[in-house]
PDB file of C-alpha atoms in Angstrom:
ATOM      1  CA  UNK A  22     116.441 141.206  71.979  1.00  0.00           C
ATOM      2  CA  UNK A  23     119.673 142.190  73.432  1.00  0.00           C
ATOM      3  CA  UNK A  24     120.224 145.485  75.079  1.00  0.00           C
ATOM      4  CA  UNK A  25     122.881 147.680  73.672  1.00  0.00           C
ATOM      5  CA  UNK A  26     126.017 147.549  75.633  1.00  0.00           C
ATOM      6  CA  UNK A  27     127.553 150.749  76.828  1.00  0.00           C
ATOM      7  CA  UNK A  28     130.971 151.169  75.407  1.00  0.00           C
ATOM      8  CA  UNK A  29     133.509 151.310  78.118  1.00  0.00           C
ATOM      9  CA  UNK A  30     135.961 154.204  77.985  1.00  0.00           C
ATOM     10  CA  UNK A  31     139.199 153.390  76.304  1.00  0.00           C
ATOM     11  CA  UNK A  32     141.967 152.866  78.818  1.00  0.00           C
ATOM     12  CA  UNK A  33     144.396 155.777  78.961  1.00  0.00           C
ATOM     13  CA  UNK A  34     147.693 155.008  77.350  1.00  0.00           C
ATOM     14  CA  UNK A  35     150.441 154.299  79.854  1.00  0.00           C
ATOM     15  CA  UNK A  36     152.638 157.260  80.380  1.00  0.00           C
ATOM     16  CA  UNK A  37     156.074 157.014  79.121  1.00  0.00           C
ATOM     17  CA  UNK A  38     157.137 159.108  82.089  1.00  0.00           C
ATOM     18  CA  UNK A  39     156.704 156.152  84.433  1.00  0.00           C
ATOM     19  CA  UNK A  40     159.007 154.020  82.263  1.00  0.00           C
ATOM     20  CA  UNK A  41     161.674 156.778  82.251  1.00  0.00           C
ATOM     21  CA  UNK A  42     161.471 157.135  86.083  1.00  0.00           C
ATOM     22  CA  UNK A  43     161.659 153.424  86.619  1.00  0.00           C
ATOM     23  CA  UNK A  44     164.784 153.287  84.399  1.00  0.00           C
ATOM     24  CA  UNK A  45     166.357 156.187  86.353  1.00  0.00           C
ATOM     25  CA  UNK A  46     165.539 154.311  89.639  1.00  0.00           C
ATOM     26  CA  UNK A  47     167.151 151.113  88.423  1.00  0.00           C
ATOM     27  CA  UNK A  48     170.205 152.857  87.038  1.00  0.00           C
ATOM     28  CA  UNK A  49     170.651 154.764  90.319  1.00  0.00           C
ATOM     29  CA  UNK A  50     170.288 151.571  92.271  1.00  0.00           C
ATOM     30  CA  UNK A  51     173.008 149.904  90.090  1.00  0.00           C
ATOM     31  CA  UNK A  52     175.339 152.910  90.623  1.00  0.00           C
ATOM     32  CA  UNK A  53     174.858 152.608  94.396  1.00  0.00           C
ATOM     33  CA  UNK A  54     175.538 148.944  94.246  1.00  0.00           C
ATOM     34  CA  UNK A  55     178.741 149.433  92.198  1.00  0.00           C
ATOM     35  CA  UNK A  56     179.969 152.056  94.656  1.00  0.00           C
ATOM     36  CA  UNK A  57     179.362 149.752  97.586  1.00  0.00           C
ATOM     37  CA  UNK A  58     181.141 146.861  95.794  1.00  0.00           C
ATOM     38  CA  UNK A  59     184.189 149.097  95.108  1.00  0.00           C
ATOM     39  CA  UNK A  60     184.263 150.413  98.713  1.00  0.00           C
ATOM     40  CA  UNK A  61     184.055 146.844 100.137  1.00  0.00           C
ATOM     41  CA  UNK A  62     186.786 145.643  97.801  1.00  0.00           C
ATOM     42  CA  UNK A  63     189.050 148.606  98.728  1.00  0.00           C
ATOM     43  CA  UNK A  64     188.522 147.787 102.405  1.00  0.00           C
ATOM     44  CA  UNK A  65     189.892 144.252 101.884  1.00  0.00           C
ATOM     45  CA  UNK A  66     186.694 142.184 101.819  1.00  0.00           C
ATOM     46  CA  UNK A  67     186.437 139.177  99.474  1.00  0.00           C
ATOM     47  CA  UNK A  68     184.617 139.392  96.251  1.00  0.00           C
ATOM     48  CA  UNK A  69     181.670 137.313  97.528  1.00  0.00           C
ATOM     49  CA  UNK A  70     181.157 139.604 100.516  1.00  0.00           C
ATOM     50  CA  UNK A  71     181.398 142.653  98.311  1.00  0.00           C
ATOM     51  CA  UNK A  72     178.935 141.418  95.771  1.00  0.00           C
ATOM     52  CA  UNK A  73     176.450 140.370  98.571  1.00  0.00           C
ATOM     53  CA  UNK A  74     176.721 143.813 100.077  1.00  0.00           C
ATOM     54  CA  UNK A  75     176.272 145.412  96.644  1.00  0.00           C
ATOM     55  CA  UNK A  76     173.139 143.406  95.988  1.00  0.00           C
ATOM     56  CA  UNK A  77     171.613 144.378  99.366  1.00  0.00           C
ATOM     57  CA  UNK A  78     172.468 148.052  98.591  1.00  0.00           C
ATOM     58  CA  UNK A  79     170.799 147.776  95.168  1.00  0.00           C
ATOM     59  CA  UNK A  80     167.614 146.204  96.556  1.00  0.00           C
ATOM     60  CA  UNK A  81     167.424 148.641  99.398  1.00  0.00           C
ATOM     61  CA  UNK A  82     167.946 151.665  97.160  1.00  0.00           C
ATOM     62  CA  UNK A  83     165.227 150.419  94.810  1.00  0.00           C
ATOM     63  CA  UNK A  84     162.732 149.943  97.640  1.00  0.00           C
ATOM     64  CA  UNK A  85     163.506 153.440  98.955  1.00  0.00           C
ATOM     65  CA  UNK A  86     163.069 154.991  95.450  1.00  0.00           C
ATOM     66  CA  UNK A  87     159.729 153.192  94.904  1.00  0.00           C
ATOM     67  CA  UNK A  88     158.511 154.197  98.327  1.00  0.00           C
ATOM     68  CA  UNK A  89     159.469 157.859  97.595  1.00  0.00           C
ATOM     69  CA  UNK A  90     157.421 157.720  94.341  1.00  0.00           C
ATOM     70  CA  UNK A  91     154.447 156.354  96.164  1.00  0.00           C
ATOM     71  CA  UNK A  92     154.737 158.973  98.884  1.00  0.00           C
ATOM     72  CA  UNK A  93     154.877 161.782  96.417  1.00  0.00           C
ATOM     73  CA  UNK A  94     151.948 160.433  94.462  1.00  0.00           C
ATOM     74  CA  UNK A  95     149.807 160.153  97.659  1.00  0.00           C
ATOM     75  CA  UNK A  96     150.851 163.671  98.721  1.00  0.00           C
ATOM     76  CA  UNK A  97     149.810 165.078  95.267  1.00  0.00           C
ATOM     77  CA  UNK A  98     146.541 163.226  95.447  1.00  0.00           C
ATOM     78  CA  UNK A  99     145.677 164.600  98.860  1.00  0.00           C
ATOM     79  CA  UNK A 100     145.701 168.229  97.739  1.00  0.00           C
TER      80      UNK A 100
END
């Protein structure tokens, strides 16, 4: 005889809010990168240097945004 298995609770559906916030963070990072590229080009740097700086700005902005989301989530959980 087999024992009846307890049905596990259904996983909660992923919130669409997270996808929207992630999209906002990505778009904000791209805007920051484009501004940095334009500023570097205007200052007389070469295209390669401008794109490299823009990529670094995009990555750094994304890390800061993800860190801010994690910090807010932890602060809300600690209440």
